Amino acid sequence: MKTRYSLHIQNSMTTRLHPVLRCAAIFALLPLFITSCKTTGGPTNGIPVGEFASLTGGTATFGQSVHNGDVLAVKEINDAGGVLGKPIDLMTEDDQSKTEDAVASVQKLVNSDHVIAVLGEVASSRSMAGAPICENAHVPMITPASTNEDVTKKGDYIFRICFIDPFQGQTMARFAVNSLGKKRAAILTDVKQDYSVGLDDAFKNMFTFLGGVVVSEQSYSTGDKDFRAALTSIKGSNPEVIFVPGYYTEVSLIVRQARELGIDVPILGGDGWDSPELTKGAEQQFNNTYFSNHFSTEDPDTTVQLFIKKYQDTYHTVPDAMAALGYDAARILADAIKRAGTTDSTKLRAAIANTKNFPGVTGTITIDGQRNASKPIVIIKIVNGAYHLAQRFGPNGEPMSSFQP
Ligand code: PHE
């Protein structure tokens, strides 16, 4: 069976191009993707599933990785006969890492492409922007990776397959106090991202609950490049640890600038750090940093190792957590369509809600009554640019392994 993928790049450069040139432009822009180009819109023979992702822009590696994971899963599903006797037709929209474009992307998928479900987004703010459109149209949306607590509160049709930030922030606070033995923390937050603000809150509450003191709270905005003023102020407060719950583009600069200013304490973060771009050219400066994440390539579990092998065979690179989450989200959707036996939105919604003990690469996934997933979490330690598993915690915050310094 032939697998088809649709890729629509919604930016002014490519939409003005002839389809053949557009295809060439897409290949030039996105060399790692297994994809073929198809003109947008029109009836499809397969089951149309939408995906909105940041294939370009400030958090491009999130979109590219999640797309790779989605495509790999769809290819496997279609190669095995598809669902309900049809292939899945993945229709992808690039929101360029912008909230406004996330809205336009989901509107197009829902209103023009008539997708039966939507996969995305990664960043919580963009998932929250797209969710009301899916909710109003009763099109189930599954975000693979948006961890902000409020995302799934947007409505009954909005699901996630990852853990949430209260859990992630609390775990990092436990790790800082109990594993690293630190009691004085500074926090540097991206006030433009719901993700960052939510994670900051969760960390702070648990850190102080455990007897720690937050000695400095500083902020920045997505797109900022110079963090020296905030970091100088943080340095003056003499913290033992710094929590930076941001995305890799800014964190990459923050850690470099902190080290240049002579700040050598451990710097901690969340899943938003996970990108091949994070440490590039600054591998040493990232020593003594830790971040929480959804999966570790050092996990000996056979499901994880098989996924890593398939991903590497296909894309010739090691998958990050985003890729693993994209792969899990697409497979969970396909599983729900099969169990529903139909793409009818009410029945499909109910089948997704009924997902139980799904054997994901990012852990065993059960969707709870709030349409969230309760899962284990890993803490990654960065050593000379390489990610090592430092500690693992269970869904209730209990350590599942001892800290490996
Ligand atoms: N959890 C982040 C958010 O909600 C997104 C993210 C997930 C980034 C996984 C990297 C890896 O915005």
Tab-separated table of C-alpha atoms and ligand atoms in Angstrom:
chain	number	residue	atom	x	y	z
A	1	MET	CA	0.000	0.000	0.000
A	2	LYS	CA	1.374	3.377	-0.915
A	3	THR	CA	1.830	5.732	1.992
A	4	ARG	CA	0.954	9.330	1.407
A	5	TYR	CA	1.904	12.310	3.496
A	6	SER	CA	0.730	15.816	2.900
A	7	LEU	CA	2.977	18.660	3.827
A	8	HIS	CA	1.688	22.186	3.580
A	9	ILE	CA	4.095	24.939	4.389
A	10	GLN	CA	2.028	27.992	5.172
A	11	ASN	CA	4.416	30.825	4.742
A	12	SER	CA	4.449	33.514	2.142
A	13	MET	CA	7.557	32.218	0.416
A	14	THR	CA	6.362	28.725	-0.345
A	15	THR	CA	2.652	29.315	-0.940
A	16	ARG	CA	3.478	31.563	-3.911
A	17	LEU	CA	5.603	28.879	-5.522
A	18	HIS	CA	4.624	26.398	-8.208
A	19	PRO	CA	3.916	22.984	-6.568
A	20	VAL	CA	7.071	21.462	-8.020
A	21	LEU	CA	9.212	24.330	-6.739
A	22	ARG	CA	7.333	24.200	-3.460
A	23	CYS	CA	8.256	20.564	-3.181
A	24	ALA	CA	11.896	21.423	-3.864
A	25	ALA	CA	11.753	24.223	-1.292
A	26	ILE	CA	10.317	21.900	1.309
A	27	PHE	CA	13.033	19.344	0.707
A	28	ALA	CA	15.647	22.071	0.959
A	29	LEU	CA	14.131	23.364	4.198
A	30	LEU	CA	13.423	20.049	5.811
A	31	PRO	CA	16.011	17.564	4.659
A	32	LEU	CA	15.330	14.968	7.331
A	33	PHE	CA	11.693	14.369	6.579
A	34	ILE	CA	10.373	11.365	4.792
A	35	THR	CA	7.631	13.059	2.939
A	36	SER	CA	6.221	13.585	-0.456
A	37	CYS	CA	4.419	16.704	-1.459
A	38	LYS	CA	0.821	16.845	-2.421
A	39	THR	CA	-1.180	19.894	-3.292
A	40	THR	CA	-3.373	21.062	-0.458
A	41	GLY	CA	-7.084	20.446	-0.082
A	42	GLY	CA	-9.288	18.178	-2.160
A	43	PRO	CA	-10.647	14.750	-1.331
A	44	THR	CA	-8.275	12.069	-0.116
A	45	ASN	CA	-8.688	8.310	-0.251
A	46	GLY	CA	-7.263	7.773	3.175
A	47	ILE	CA	-8.332	8.864	6.631
A	48	PRO	CA	-7.341	12.524	6.961
A	49	VAL	CA	-5.487	13.235	10.192
A	50	GLY	CA	-4.165	16.743	10.814
A	51	GLU	CA	-0.904	17.752	12.412
A	52	PHE	CA	0.154	21.291	13.372
A	53	ALA	CA	3.764	21.763	14.316
A	54	SER	CA	6.584	24.317	14.463
A	55	LEU	CA	8.576	23.029	11.488
A	56	THR	CA	10.295	26.412	11.264
A	57	GLY	CA	10.861	29.382	13.597
A	58	GLY	CA	12.081	29.703	17.186
A	59	THR	CA	11.357	26.122	18.288
A	60	ALA	CA	11.830	24.407	14.920
A	61	THR	CA	13.468	21.281	16.295
A	62	PHE	CA	10.315	20.547	18.319
A	63	GLY	CA	8.176	20.535	15.178
A	64	GLN	CA	10.692	18.668	13.076
A	65	SER	CA	11.180	15.923	15.666
A	66	VAL	CA	7.500	15.468	16.424
A	67	HIS	CA	6.777	15.348	12.706
A	68	ASN	CA	9.449	12.707	12.198
A	69	GLY	CA	7.884	10.658	14.986
A	70	ASP	CA	4.379	11.079	13.562
A	71	VAL	CA	5.510	10.143	10.050
A	72	LEU	CA	7.386	7.057	11.255
A	73	ALA	CA	4.313	5.850	13.148
A	74	VAL	CA	1.948	6.551	10.240
A	75	LYS	CA	4.248	4.737	7.842
A	76	GLU	CA	4.314	1.662	10.099
A	77	ILE	CA	0.549	1.733	10.556
A	78	ASN	CA	-0.072	2.119	6.823
A	79	ASP	CA	2.476	-0.558	5.910
A	80	ALA	CA	0.570	-2.904	8.212
A	81	GLY	CA	-2.714	-2.235	6.379
A	82	GLY	CA	-3.786	1.111	7.832
A	83	VAL	CA	-6.897	1.517	9.975
A	84	LEU	CA	-10.473	0.540	9.062
A	85	GLY	CA	-9.022	-0.775	5.793
A	86	LYS	CA	-7.647	2.623	4.769
A	87	PRO	CA	-4.301	4.389	5.025
A	88	ILE	CA	-3.912	7.342	7.347
A	89	ASP	CA	-3.378	10.511	5.348
A	90	LEU	CA	-1.269	12.857	7.497
A	91	MET	CA	-1.899	16.509	6.620
A	92	THR	CA	0.764	18.742	8.161
A	93	GLU	CA	0.672	22.499	8.765
A	94	ASP	CA	3.734	24.513	9.790
A	95	ASP	CA	2.787	27.198	12.321
A	96	GLN	CA	6.299	28.680	12.230
A	97	SER	CA	6.466	28.615	16.055
A	98	LYS	CA	3.855	31.410	16.188
A	99	THR	CA	0.626	31.390	18.166
A	100	GLU	CA	-1.372	33.235	15.453
A	101	ASP	CA	-0.232	30.746	12.840
A	102	ALA	CA	-1.203	27.879	15.125
A	103	VAL	CA	-4.777	29.197	15.046
A	104	ALA	CA	-4.736	29.540	11.245
A	105	SER	CA	-3.213	26.070	10.878
A	106	VAL	CA	-5.888	24.367	12.952
A	107	GLN	CA	-8.662	26.326	11.234
A	108	LYS	CA	-7.404	25.099	7.884
A	109	LEU	CA	-7.073	21.480	9.028
A	110	VAL	CA	-10.535	21.446	10.570
A	111	ASN	CA	-12.519	23.623	8.161
A	112	SER	CA	-10.846	22.977	4.789
A	113	ASP	CA	-9.137	19.612	5.111
A	114	HIS	CA	-11.936	18.110	7.260
A	115	VAL	CA	-9.514	16.066	9.324
A	116	ILE	CA	-11.024	13.564	11.743
A	117	ALA	CA	-8.476	14.317	14.473
A	118	VAL	CA	-5.573	16.669	15.107
A	119	LEU	CA	-2.099	15.846	16.450
A	120	GLY	CA	-0.255	18.778	18.061
A	121	GLU	CA	1.129	21.117	19.159
A	122	VAL	CA	4.293	20.804	21.197
A	123	ALA	CA	4.399	24.212	22.897
A	124	SER	CA	1.610	24.664	25.419
A	125	SER	CA	0.671	28.214	24.322
A	126	ARG	CA	0.156	27.027	20.759
A	127	SER	CA	-1.844	23.973	21.817
A	128	MET	CA	-4.066	26.262	23.877
A	129	ALA	CA	-4.522	28.507	20.840
A	130	GLY	CA	-5.574	25.613	18.602
A	131	ALA	CA	-7.645	23.668	21.123
A	132	PRO	CA	-10.826	25.806	21.108
A	133	ILE	CA	-11.172	25.318	17.340
A	134	CYS	CA	-11.020	21.539	17.724
A	135	GLU	CA	-13.323	21.643	20.729
A	136	ASN	CA	-15.972	23.727	18.932
A	137	ALA	CA	-15.857	21.488	15.870
A	138	HIS	CA	-15.832	18.311	18.003
A	139	VAL	CA	-12.615	17.157	16.361
A	140	PRO	CA	-10.477	15.249	18.881
A	141	MET	CA	-7.056	16.817	19.427
A	142	ILE	CA	-4.144	14.944	20.999
A	143	THR	CA	-1.131	16.975	22.022
A	144	PRO	CA	1.936	14.774	22.235
A	145	ALA	CA	3.940	17.132	24.424
A	146	SER	CA	2.138	20.179	25.841
A	147	THR	CA	2.577	19.879	29.573
A	148	ASN	CA	0.852	23.036	30.876
A	149	GLU	CA	-2.006	22.006	33.148
A	150	ASP	CA	-4.590	24.212	31.391
A	151	VAL	CA	-4.250	22.684	27.898
A	152	THR	CA	-6.704	19.828	28.394
A	153	LYS	CA	-9.075	22.067	30.353
A	154	LYS	CA	-10.011	23.621	27.006
A	155	GLY	CA	-12.631	20.922	26.559
A	156	ASP	CA	-13.717	17.289	26.352
A	157	TYR	CA	-12.137	16.770	22.934
A	158	ILE	CA	-8.658	17.853	24.041
A	159	PHE	CA	-6.233	15.133	25.172
A	160	ARG	CA	-2.553	14.766	25.941
A	161	ILE	CA	-0.285	11.736	26.219
A	162	CYS	CA	2.473	13.388	28.279
A	163	PHE	CA	2.734	14.234	31.977
A	164	ILE	CA	1.792	17.714	33.225
A	165	ASP	CA	3.882	20.607	34.567
A	166	PRO	CA	2.761	20.494	38.200
A	167	PHE	CA	4.348	17.017	38.246
A	168	GLN	CA	7.391	18.071	36.238
A	169	GLY	CA	8.050	21.205	38.338
A	170	GLN	CA	7.551	19.338	41.608
A	171	THR	CA	9.936	16.612	40.497
A	172	MET	CA	12.665	19.127	39.676
A	173	ALA	CA	12.208	20.728	43.110
A	174	ARG	CA	12.484	17.312	44.794
A	175	PHE	CA	15.557	16.580	42.726
A	176	ALA	CA	17.161	19.926	43.677
A	177	VAL	CA	16.525	19.456	47.407
A	178	ASN	CA	16.754	15.693	47.928
A	179	SER	CA	19.227	14.596	45.246
A	180	LEU	CA	21.469	17.657	44.843
A	181	GLY	CA	21.045	18.881	48.434
A	182	LYS	CA	20.384	22.509	47.431
A	183	LYS	CA	18.336	24.940	49.529
A	184	ARG	CA	18.776	28.344	47.804
A	185	ALA	CA	17.288	28.633	44.309
A	186	ALA	CA	17.023	31.411	41.749
A	187	ILE	CA	14.413	31.151	38.972
A	188	LEU	CA	14.554	32.681	35.483
A	189	THR	CA	11.207	32.471	33.671
A	190	ASP	CA	9.980	33.172	30.126
A	191	VAL	CA	6.869	35.254	30.838
A	192	LYS	CA	5.685	34.890	27.227
A	193	GLN	CA	5.180	31.110	27.547
A	194	ASP	CA	2.395	29.503	29.572
A	195	TYR	CA	4.681	26.491	29.822
A	196	SER	CA	7.450	28.429	31.536
A	197	VAL	CA	5.151	30.309	33.911
A	198	GLY	CA	3.369	27.106	34.982
A	199	LEU	CA	6.589	25.222	35.544
A	200	ASP	CA	8.049	28.098	37.563
A	201	ASP	CA	5.016	28.029	39.827
A	202	ALA	CA	5.116	24.282	40.422
A	203	PHE	CA	8.858	24.304	41.152
A	204	LYS	CA	8.615	27.244	43.537
A	205	ASN	CA	5.758	25.767	45.561
A	206	MET	CA	7.419	22.394	46.046
A	207	PHE	CA	10.892	23.870	46.630
A	208	THR	CA	9.636	26.093	49.461
A	209	PHE	CA	7.427	23.272	50.801
A	210	LEU	CA	10.585	21.159	51.108
A	211	GLY	CA	12.289	23.902	53.134
A	212	GLY	CA	14.120	25.696	50.318
A	213	VAL	CA	14.254	29.465	49.764
A	214	VAL	CA	13.774	31.191	46.418
A	215	VAL	CA	16.394	33.942	46.568
A	216	SER	CA	15.788	35.605	43.202
A	217	GLU	CA	13.016	35.568	40.575
A	218	GLN	CA	13.893	37.035	37.190
A	219	SER	CA	12.106	36.977	33.856
A	220	TYR	CA	12.680	37.256	30.102
A	221	SER	CA	10.608	37.043	26.928
A	222	THR	CA	10.779	34.571	24.034
A	223	GLY	CA	13.164	35.965	21.435
A	224	ASP	CA	15.437	37.798	23.918
A	225	LYS	CA	19.153	37.348	23.299
A	226	ASP	CA	20.884	39.131	26.160
A	227	PHE	CA	20.212	37.788	29.655
A	228	ARG	CA	23.203	39.331	31.420
A	229	ALA	CA	21.268	41.846	33.542
A	230	ALA	CA	18.965	39.149	34.964
A	231	LEU	CA	21.891	36.765	35.445
A	232	THR	CA	24.002	39.406	37.202
A	233	SER	CA	21.159	40.022	39.594
A	234	ILE	CA	20.803	36.263	40.148
A	235	LYS	CA	24.539	35.974	40.816
A	236	GLY	CA	24.276	38.708	43.464
A	237	SER	CA	21.628	36.687	45.331
A	238	ASN	CA	24.120	33.846	45.769
A	239	PRO	CA	21.926	30.870	44.780
A	240	GLU	CA	23.037	27.246	45.085
A	241	VAL	CA	21.007	26.239	42.057
A	242	ILE	CA	19.200	28.052	39.211
A	243	PHE	CA	15.941	26.844	37.642
A	244	VAL	CA	15.376	27.948	34.023
A	245	PRO	CA	12.050	26.553	32.787
A	246	GLY	CA	12.369	27.761	29.186
A	247	TYR	CA	12.733	26.537	25.614
A	248	TYR	CA	16.077	25.535	24.149
A	249	THR	CA	16.558	28.592	21.909
A	250	GLU	CA	16.826	30.983	24.856
A	251	VAL	CA	18.202	28.441	27.367
A	252	SER	CA	21.087	27.765	25.010
A	253	LEU	CA	22.145	31.429	25.370
A	254	ILE	CA	21.245	31.731	29.053
A	255	VAL	CA	23.547	28.904	30.133
A	256	ARG	CA	26.439	30.215	28.002
A	257	GLN	CA	26.046	33.733	29.399
A	258	ALA	CA	25.695	32.450	32.977
A	259	ARG	CA	28.967	30.518	32.703
A	260	GLU	CA	30.691	33.538	31.107
A	261	LEU	CA	29.605	35.599	34.120
A	262	GLY	CA	31.272	33.037	36.387
A	263	ILE	CA	28.065	31.378	37.597
A	264	ASP	CA	29.081	27.763	38.083
A	265	VAL	CA	26.221	26.365	40.208
A	266	PRO	CA	23.967	23.624	38.767
A	267	ILE	CA	21.384	24.949	36.297
A	268	LEU	CA	18.113	23.005	36.056
A	269	GLY	CA	15.289	22.983	33.531
A	270	GLY	CA	12.371	21.053	32.073
A	271	ASP	CA	11.532	19.196	28.876
A	272	GLY	CA	11.682	22.419	26.844
A	273	TRP	CA	15.467	22.089	26.930
A	274	ASP	CA	15.429	18.940	24.812
A	275	SER	CA	16.854	19.771	21.422
A	276	PRO	CA	19.916	18.838	19.391
A	277	GLU	CA	20.547	22.607	19.213
A	278	LEU	CA	20.781	23.178	22.984
A	279	THR	CA	24.470	22.631	23.667
A	280	LYS	CA	25.919	23.080	20.163
A	281	GLY	CA	29.307	24.785	20.408
A	282	ALA	CA	29.013	25.115	24.207
A	283	GLU	CA	29.250	21.501	25.321
A	284	GLN	CA	31.563	22.222	28.276
A	285	GLN	CA	29.467	25.120	29.541
A	286	PHE	CA	26.497	22.785	29.849
A	287	ASN	CA	28.293	20.564	32.343
A	288	ASN	CA	26.539	20.648	35.720
A	289	THR	CA	23.082	21.100	34.148
A	290	TYR	CA	20.040	18.822	34.494
A	291	PHE	CA	16.573	18.752	32.952
A	292	SER	CA	13.463	16.622	33.317
A	293	ASN	CA	12.281	14.691	30.288
A	294	HIS	CA	9.896	12.083	28.871
A	295	PHE	CA	12.390	9.448	27.842
A	296	SER	CA	16.056	8.568	27.899
A	297	THR	CA	17.961	6.863	25.100
A	298	GLU	CA	19.797	4.984	27.882
A	299	ASP	CA	16.586	3.204	28.894
A	300	PRO	CA	17.276	-0.519	28.289
A	301	ASP	CA	13.539	-1.236	27.733
A	302	THR	CA	13.104	-3.145	24.464
A	303	THR	CA	10.259	-0.887	23.218
A	304	VAL	CA	12.556	2.120	23.647
A	305	GLN	CA	15.587	0.492	22.046
A	306	LEU	CA	13.560	-0.819	19.081
A	307	PHE	CA	12.128	2.660	18.489
A	308	ILE	CA	15.612	4.222	18.629
A	309	LYS	CA	16.859	1.707	16.074
A	310	LYS	CA	13.947	2.256	13.670
A	311	TYR	CA	14.249	6.017	14.034
A	312	GLN	CA	17.992	5.958	13.396
A	313	ASP	CA	17.601	3.657	10.386
A	314	THR	CA	15.082	6.111	8.941
A	315	TYR	CA	16.450	9.539	9.872
A	316	HIS	CA	20.137	8.775	10.637
A	317	THR	CA	19.952	10.669	13.897
A	318	VAL	CA	19.128	9.840	17.511
A	319	PRO	CA	15.507	10.606	18.469
A	320	ASP	CA	14.811	13.215	21.138
A	321	ALA	CA	11.802	13.097	23.478
A	322	MET	CA	9.640	15.017	21.030
A	323	ALA	CA	10.157	12.388	18.367
A	324	ALA	CA	9.208	9.639	20.828
A	325	LEU	CA	6.097	11.529	21.941
A	326	GLY	CA	5.028	12.155	18.332
A	327	TYR	CA	5.413	8.451	17.589
A	328	ASP	CA	3.343	7.524	20.661
A	329	ALA	CA	0.602	10.091	19.934
A	330	ALA	CA	0.076	8.919	16.351
A	331	ARG	CA	-0.030	5.262	17.443
A	332	ILE	CA	-2.490	5.994	20.238
A	333	LEU	CA	-4.764	7.777	17.786
A	334	ALA	CA	-4.614	4.866	15.318
A	335	ASP	CA	-5.325	2.434	18.153
A	336	ALA	CA	-8.365	4.496	19.192
A	337	ILE	CA	-9.708	4.648	15.619
A	338	LYS	CA	-9.425	0.848	15.434
A	339	ARG	CA	-11.178	0.376	18.777
A	340	ALA	CA	-13.905	2.868	17.829
A	341	GLY	CA	-14.386	1.022	14.528
A	342	THR	CA	-15.342	4.369	13.006
A	343	THR	CA	-14.088	7.925	12.613
A	344	ASP	CA	-17.353	9.322	13.992
A	345	SER	CA	-16.175	12.079	16.313
A	346	THR	CA	-18.239	11.177	19.406
A	347	LYS	CA	-17.169	7.542	19.237
A	348	LEU	CA	-13.565	8.392	18.441
A	349	ARG	CA	-13.467	10.825	21.377
A	350	ALA	CA	-14.759	8.092	23.684
A	351	ALA	CA	-12.189	5.592	22.387
A	352	ILE	CA	-9.297	8.002	22.968
A	353	ALA	CA	-10.629	8.690	26.475
A	354	ASN	CA	-10.620	4.914	27.044
A	355	THR	CA	-6.934	4.446	26.240
A	356	LYS	CA	-5.535	2.125	28.894
A	357	ASN	CA	-2.040	0.730	29.425
A	358	PHE	CA	-0.892	1.595	25.924
A	359	PRO	CA	2.743	0.398	25.605
A	360	GLY	CA	4.374	3.673	24.529
A	361	VAL	CA	8.017	4.472	23.981
A	362	THR	CA	7.608	7.191	26.623
A	363	GLY	CA	6.062	4.768	29.133
A	364	THR	CA	2.788	2.964	29.648
A	365	ILE	CA	0.017	5.409	28.788
A	366	THR	CA	-3.429	5.522	30.390
A	367	ILE	CA	-5.673	8.541	29.742
A	368	ASP	CA	-7.285	9.722	32.979
A	369	GLY	CA	-10.611	11.479	33.643
A	370	GLN	CA	-9.033	14.888	32.976
A	371	ARG	CA	-7.765	13.631	29.584
A	372	ASN	CA	-4.182	13.685	30.877
A	373	ALA	CA	-1.606	10.914	31.174
A	374	SER	CA	0.082	9.911	34.372
A	375	LYS	CA	3.606	8.714	33.638
A	376	PRO	CA	7.115	8.328	35.018
A	377	ILE	CA	9.704	11.069	34.411
A	378	VAL	CA	13.460	11.024	33.908
A	379	ILE	CA	16.116	13.545	34.908
A	380	ILE	CA	18.840	13.977	32.311
A	381	LYS	CA	22.353	15.072	33.216
A	382	ILE	CA	24.331	16.787	30.453
A	383	VAL	CA	27.986	15.776	30.276
A	384	ASN	CA	30.113	17.331	27.538
A	385	GLY	CA	26.972	17.708	25.422
A	386	ALA	CA	25.790	14.105	25.904
A	387	TYR	CA	22.556	13.291	27.720
A	388	HIS	CA	22.832	10.743	30.530
A	389	LEU	CA	20.081	9.312	32.700
A	390	ALA	CA	20.659	10.753	36.205
A	391	GLN	CA	17.514	9.631	38.026
A	392	ARG	CA	14.033	8.290	37.399
A	393	PHE	CA	10.852	9.170	39.318
A	394	GLY	CA	7.472	7.422	39.273
A	395	PRO	CA	4.087	9.048	38.530
A	396	ASN	CA	3.597	9.972	42.188
A	397	GLY	CA	6.995	11.592	42.538
A	398	GLU	CA	8.609	8.576	44.168
A	399	PRO	CA	12.287	8.004	43.210
A	400	MET	CA	12.545	4.837	41.093
A	401	SER	CA	16.330	4.860	41.037
A	402	SER	CA	19.021	6.519	43.097
A	403	PHE	CA	20.718	9.650	41.803
A	404	GLN	CA	23.768	8.918	39.654
A	405	PRO	CA	25.981	12.014	40.133
B	1	PHE	N1	6.308	20.580	27.407
B	1	PHE	C1	6.604	21.694	26.536
B	1	PHE	C2	5.382	22.637	26.497
B	1	PHE	O1	4.366	22.316	27.016
B	1	PHE	C3	6.948	21.253	25.158
B	1	PHE	C4	8.013	20.202	25.005
B	1	PHE	C5	7.769	18.877	25.242
B	1	PHE	C6	9.276	20.526	24.601
B	1	PHE	C7	8.744	17.885	25.107
B	1	PHE	C8	10.249	19.571	24.465
B	1	PHE	C9	9.999	18.243	24.729
B	1	PHE	O2	5.388	23.697	25.949
